[in-house]
PDB file of C-alpha atoms in Angstrom:
ATOM      1  CA  ILE A   1      97.821  79.751 123.085  1.00 78.00           C
ATOM      2  CA  MET A   2      95.459  82.134 120.940  1.00 81.00           C
ATOM      3  CA  ILE A   3      91.850  81.624 121.362  1.00 86.00           C
ATOM      4  CA  TYR A   4      89.474  82.827 118.325  1.00 87.00           C
ATOM      5  CA  ILE A   5      85.824  83.663 118.779  1.00 90.00           C
ATOM      6  CA  PHE A   6      84.100  83.870 115.526  1.00 94.00           C
ATOM      7  CA  GLY A   7      80.464  85.198 115.080  1.00 94.00           C
ATOM      8  CA  ASN A   8      78.785  84.351 111.690  1.00 96.00           C
ATOM      9  CA  TRP A   9      75.847  86.715 111.852  1.00 97.00           C
ATOM     10  CA  LYS A  10      74.250  85.092 108.736  1.00 96.00           C
ATOM     11  CA  MET A  11      71.346  87.084 107.261  1.00 96.00           C
ATOM     12  CA  ASN A  12      70.842  88.994 110.809  1.00 97.00           C
ATOM     13  CA  LEU A  13      70.931  92.536 111.864  1.00 96.00           C
ATOM     14  CA  ASN A  14      70.678  95.595 109.516  1.00 96.00           C
ATOM     15  CA  GLY A  15      72.445  98.832 108.870  1.00 95.00           C
ATOM     16  CA  VAL A  16      71.588 100.308 112.074  1.00 97.00           C
ATOM     17  CA  SER A  17      72.034  97.504 114.404  1.00 97.00           C
ATOM     18  CA  ALA A  18      75.032  95.727 113.021  1.00 97.00           C
ATOM     19  CA  PRO A  19      77.218  98.702 113.658  1.00 96.00           C
ATOM     20  CA  LYS A  20      75.875  99.285 117.205  1.00 96.00           C
ATOM     21  CA  LEU A  21      76.636  95.615 117.996  1.00 96.00           C
ATOM     22  CA  ALA A  22      80.104  96.011 116.693  1.00 94.00           C
ATOM     23  CA  GLU A  23      80.797  99.173 118.669  1.00 92.00           C
ATOM     24  CA  LEU A  24      79.375  97.231 121.793  1.00 92.00           C
ATOM     25  CA  ILE A  25      81.812  94.476 121.326  1.00 91.00           C
ATOM     26  CA  LYS A  26      84.720  96.874 120.480  1.00 89.00           C
ATOM     27  CA  ASN A  27      83.921  98.795 123.765  1.00 87.00           C
ATOM     28  CA  ASN A  28      83.888  95.672 125.992  1.00 85.00           C
ATOM     29  CA  ILE A  29      87.056  93.888 124.219  1.00 81.00           C
ATOM     30  CA  GLU A  30      89.202  94.512 127.403  1.00 76.00           C
ATOM     31  CA  PHE A  31      87.254  91.825 129.009  1.00 76.00           C
ATOM     32  CA  VAL A  32      88.282  88.894 126.758  1.00 75.00           C
ATOM     33  CA  GLY A  33      92.193  89.237 127.320  1.00 74.00           C
ATOM     34  CA  LYS A  34      95.112  89.839 124.996  1.00 78.00           C
ATOM     35  CA  ASP A  35      95.216  86.361 123.833  1.00 85.00           C
ATOM     36  CA  VAL A  36      91.738  86.262 122.263  1.00 86.00           C
ATOM     37  CA  GLU A  37      90.911  87.168 118.819  1.00 88.00           C
ATOM     38  CA  ILE A  38      87.433  88.278 117.830  1.00 92.00           C
ATOM     39  CA  ALA A  39      86.281  88.012 114.119  1.00 94.00           C
ATOM     40  CA  LEU A  40      82.937  89.322 112.977  1.00 97.00           C
ATOM     41  CA  PHE A  41      81.206  87.984 110.101  1.00 98.00           C
ATOM     42  CA  PRO A  42      78.151  90.352 109.111  1.00 98.00           C
ATOM     43  CA  PRO A  43      76.246  89.902 105.979  1.00 97.00           C
ATOM     44  CA  ASN A  44      78.621  91.288 103.034  1.00 94.00           C
ATOM     45  CA  ILE A  45      76.360  94.290 102.367  1.00 95.00           C
ATOM     46  CA  LEU A  46      77.126  95.382 106.229  1.00 97.00           C
ATOM     47  CA  LEU A  47      80.880  94.858 105.953  1.00 96.00           C
ATOM     48  CA  PHE A  48      81.710  98.673 105.499  1.00 94.00           C
ATOM     49  CA  PRO A  49      79.488 100.104 108.242  1.00 95.00           C
ATOM     50  CA  VAL A  50      80.768  97.368 110.785  1.00 96.00           C
ATOM     51  CA  HIS A  51      84.198  98.281 109.711  1.00 94.00           C
ATOM     52  CA  ASN A  52      83.708 101.747 110.317  1.00 93.00           C
ATOM     53  CA  SER A  53      82.348 100.819 113.859  1.00 92.00           C
ATOM     54  CA  ILE A  54      85.406  98.829 115.010  1.00 90.00           C
ATOM     55  CA  GLY A  55      88.261 100.557 112.942  1.00 82.00           C
ATOM     56  CA  ASP A  56      91.159  99.144 111.760  1.00 70.00           C
ATOM     57  CA  SER A  57      93.305  96.594 113.135  1.00 62.00           C
ATOM     58  CA  VAL A  58      95.908  99.146 114.354  1.00 56.00           C
ATOM     59  CA  ASN A  59      93.217 100.656 116.828  1.00 64.00           C
ATOM     60  CA  THR A  60      91.468  97.454 117.528  1.00 70.00           C
ATOM     61  CA  PRO A  61      94.063  94.770 117.257  1.00 72.00           C
ATOM     62  CA  ASN A  62      91.873  91.977 118.849  1.00 85.00           C
ATOM     63  CA  ILE A  63      88.866  92.407 116.618  1.00 91.00           C
ATOM     64  CA  SER A  64      88.774  91.613 112.770  1.00 92.00           C
ATOM     65  CA  LEU A  65      86.276  91.523 110.149  1.00 95.00           C
ATOM     66  CA  GLY A  66      85.322  88.500 108.011  1.00 97.00           C
ATOM     67  CA  ALA A  67      83.059  87.918 104.917  1.00 97.00           C
ATOM     68  CA  GLN A  68      80.627  85.020 104.442  1.00 97.00           C
ATOM     69  CA  ASN A  69      81.518  84.326 100.959  1.00 96.00           C
ATOM     70  CA  ILE A  70      83.841  85.161  97.921  1.00 96.00           C
ATOM     71  CA  ASP A  71      83.156  84.405  94.457  1.00 93.00           C
ATOM     72  CA  PRO A  72      85.972  82.871  91.875  1.00 90.00           C
ATOM     73  CA  SER A  73      87.960  85.653  90.391  1.00 78.00           C
ATOM     74  CA  ASN A  74      88.971  83.430  87.497  1.00 71.00           C
ATOM     75  CA  ILE A  75      85.773  83.755  85.710  1.00 71.00           C
ATOM     76  CA  SER A  76      84.052  86.647  84.181  1.00 71.00           C
ATOM     77  CA  PRO A  77      82.195  89.035  86.625  1.00 78.00           C
ATOM     78  CA  ILE A  78      79.113  87.403  88.104  1.00 84.00           C
ATOM     79  CA  THR A  79      76.143  89.525  88.644  1.00 87.00           C
ATOM     80  CA  GLY A  80      75.614  89.893  92.667  1.00 87.00           C
ATOM     81  CA  GLY A  81      79.129  88.479  92.974  1.00 90.00           C
ATOM     82  CA  ILE A  82      81.799  89.665  95.390  1.00 93.00           C
ATOM     83  CA  GLU A  83      85.431  89.334  94.766  1.00 92.00           C
ATOM     84  CA  GLY A  84      88.389  89.458  97.329  1.00 93.00           C
ATOM     85  CA  ALA A  85      89.578  92.848  96.399  1.00 93.00           C
ATOM     86  CA  MET A  86      85.952  94.353  97.245  1.00 93.00           C
ATOM     87  CA  LEU A  87      85.960  92.480 100.630  1.00 95.00           C
ATOM     88  CA  LYS A  88      89.509  93.707 101.641  1.00 94.00           C
ATOM     89  CA  GLU A  89      88.504  97.220 100.526  1.00 93.00           C
ATOM     90  CA  TRP A  90      85.453  96.991 102.964  1.00 93.00           C
ATOM     91  CA  GLY A  91      87.849  95.874 105.768  1.00 93.00           C
ATOM     92  CA  ALA A  92      87.370  91.899 105.661  1.00 95.00           C
ATOM     93  CA  GLU A  93      90.516  90.038 106.759  1.00 94.00           C
ATOM     94  CA  TYR A  94      88.760  86.757 106.905  1.00 96.00           C
ATOM     95  CA  VAL A  95      86.484  84.872 104.520  1.00 97.00           C
ATOM     96  CA  ILE A  96      84.339  81.767 105.123  1.00 97.00           C
ATOM     97  CA  ILE A  97      84.536  79.108 102.217  1.00 96.00           C
ATOM     98  CA  GLY A  98      82.563  75.854 102.030  1.00 95.00           C
ATOM     99  CA  HIS A  99      80.118  76.482 104.691  1.00 94.00           C
ATOM    100  CA  SER A 100      77.565  73.602 104.790  1.00 92.00           C
ATOM    101  CA  GLU A 101      74.598  75.990 104.126  1.00 92.00           C
ATOM    102  CA  ARG A 102      76.060  77.219 100.996  1.00 93.00           C
ATOM    103  CA  ARG A 103      77.060  73.608  99.757  1.00 91.00           C
ATOM    104  CA  LYS A 104      73.629  72.571 100.245  1.00 90.00           C
ATOM    105  CA  ALA A 105      71.464  75.744  99.278  1.00 92.00           C
ATOM    106  CA  PHE A 106      73.766  76.784  96.282  1.00 91.00           C
ATOM    107  CA  LYS A 107      75.129  73.349  95.393  1.00 89.00           C
ATOM    108  CA  GLU A 108      78.788  74.536  96.111  1.00 89.00           C
ATOM    109  CA  GLU A 109      80.488  71.461  95.262  1.00 86.00           C
ATOM    110  CA  ASN A 110      84.168  70.478  95.985  1.00 85.00           C
ATOM    111  CA  LYS A 111      85.201  71.430  92.484  1.00 86.00           C
ATOM    112  CA  LEU A 112      84.136  75.035  92.933  1.00 90.00           C
ATOM    113  CA  LEU A 113      85.976  75.589  96.499  1.00 93.00           C
ATOM    114  CA  PRO A 114      89.437  75.657  95.186  1.00 90.00           C
ATOM    115  CA  GLU A 115      88.672  78.391  92.573  1.00 90.00           C
ATOM    116  CA  LYS A 116      87.287  80.233  95.805  1.00 93.00           C
ATOM    117  CA  LEU A 117      90.255  79.363  97.815  1.00 93.00           C
ATOM    118  CA  GLU A 118      92.443  80.973  95.098  1.00 90.00           C
ATOM    119  CA  SER A 119      90.226  84.221  94.920  1.00 91.00           C
ATOM    120  CA  ALA A 120      90.939  84.415  98.769  1.00 94.00           C
ATOM    121  CA  SER A 121      94.581  83.726  98.343  1.00 91.00           C
ATOM    122  CA  LYS A 122      95.091  86.375  95.760  1.00 91.00           C
ATOM    123  CA  GLU A 123      94.106  89.162  98.130  1.00 92.00           C
ATOM    124  CA  ASP A 124      95.722  87.479 101.187  1.00 93.00           C
ATOM    125  CA  LEU A 125      92.484  86.746 102.952  1.00 95.00           C
ATOM    126  CA  ARG A 126      92.674  84.463 105.990  1.00 94.00           C
ATOM    127  CA  VAL A 127      90.254  81.501 105.179  1.00 95.00           C
ATOM    128  CA  ILE A 128      87.855  79.649 107.481  1.00 96.00           C
ATOM    129  CA  PHE A 129      87.309  76.274 105.599  1.00 96.00           C
ATOM    130  CA  CYS A 130      84.405  74.417 106.522  1.00 96.00           C
ATOM    131  CA  ILE A 131      84.012  70.715 106.467  1.00 96.00           C
ATOM    132  CA  GLY A 132      81.438  68.433 107.584  1.00 94.00           C
ATOM    133  CA  GLU A 133      79.146  65.686 106.640  1.00 94.00           C
ATOM    134  CA  SER A 134      75.284  65.680 106.532  1.00 91.00           C
ATOM    135  CA  LEU A 135      73.242  63.817 108.817  1.00 94.00           C
ATOM    136  CA  LYS A 136      72.489  61.095 106.001  1.00 95.00           C
ATOM    137  CA  GLU A 137      76.269  60.669 105.402  1.00 95.00           C
ATOM    138  CA  LYS A 138      76.680  60.530 109.111  1.00 96.00           C
ATOM    139  CA  GLU A 139      74.151  57.848 109.374  1.00 97.00           C
ATOM    140  CA  GLU A 140      75.611  55.736 106.599  1.00 97.00           C
ATOM    141  CA  GLY A 141      78.999  55.644 108.013  1.00 97.00           C
ATOM    142  CA  LYS A 142      80.386  57.926 105.537  1.00 97.00           C
ATOM    143  CA  THR A 143      81.949  60.761 108.007  1.00 97.00           C
ATOM    144  CA  ILE A 144      85.549  59.900 107.344  1.00 96.00           C
ATOM    145  CA  SER A 145      85.503  59.449 103.565  1.00 96.00           C
ATOM    146  CA  VAL A 146      83.269  62.661 103.188  1.00 95.00           C
ATOM    147  CA  LEU A 147      85.618  64.725 105.556  1.00 95.00           C
ATOM    148  CA  LYS A 148      88.929  63.299 103.600  1.00 95.00           C
ATOM    149  CA  GLU A 149      87.550  64.285 100.365  1.00 93.00           C
ATOM    150  CA  GLN A 150      86.688  67.864 101.584  1.00 93.00           C
ATOM    151  CA  LEU A 151      90.136  68.218 102.940  1.00 93.00           C
ATOM    152  CA  GLU A 152      91.944  67.087  99.968  1.00 92.00           C
ATOM    153  CA  ILE A 153      90.993  70.459  98.439  1.00 90.00           C
ATOM    154  CA  LEU A 154      93.378  72.112 100.812  1.00 90.00           C
ATOM    155  CA  ASN A 155      96.184  70.010  99.273  1.00 86.00           C
ATOM    156  CA  ASN A 156      96.412  72.113  96.118  1.00 78.00           C
ATOM    157  CA  ALA A 157      95.658  75.313  97.593  1.00 79.00           C
ATOM    158  CA  GLU A 158      98.188  77.949  98.051  1.00 76.00           C
ATOM    159  CA  LEU A 159      97.027  79.386 101.290  1.00 75.00           C
ATOM    160  CA  ASN A 160      99.202  81.103 103.619  1.00 69.00           C
ATOM    161  CA  LYS A 161      96.655  81.405 106.714  1.00 78.00           C
ATOM    162  CA  PHE A 162      93.702  79.275 107.194  1.00 87.00           C
ATOM    163  CA  ILE A 163      91.574  77.322 109.710  1.00 90.00           C
ATOM    164  CA  VAL A 164      89.614  74.485 109.296  1.00 93.00           C
ATOM    165  CA  ALA A 165      86.112  74.497 111.044  1.00 94.00           C
ATOM    166  CA  TYR A 166      84.193  71.132 111.732  1.00 94.00           C
ATOM    167  CA  GLU A 167      80.530  71.802 111.336  1.00 90.00           C
TER     168      GLU A 167
END
């Protein structure tokens, strides 16, 4: 059994502290065991410095790097956007898609998520696909229907590797 430990750093740390934390984790990786994979998800702007701290997967096979977001590549370039090729270039192997905060704050609806999944698939990024209901939906007894609707997105996606995370 493989155990995954994923750390979403959200908008925390900076160009000095993020690489230091990544190096600290790298230097203590032997304490977690060979059947544990750690993936670090710093803010996208810090992917490259963190990648430089942990090295590539040959040198640190138990530590991977992930991105907190990806934009659809099937539309014209987006100001401030980030595509899968950029994420791969900066060392990302994973990407989070469908996080509840992005669904709420940026109105990322179910119709946008397949386009994000396609972008991740084009670059062979491993997807962490987030599902979950709001408190209101839970209180109204809609949990199962909301989760089913969110999971249906995966039915039409061409993904090799993905993990579903319930928030």
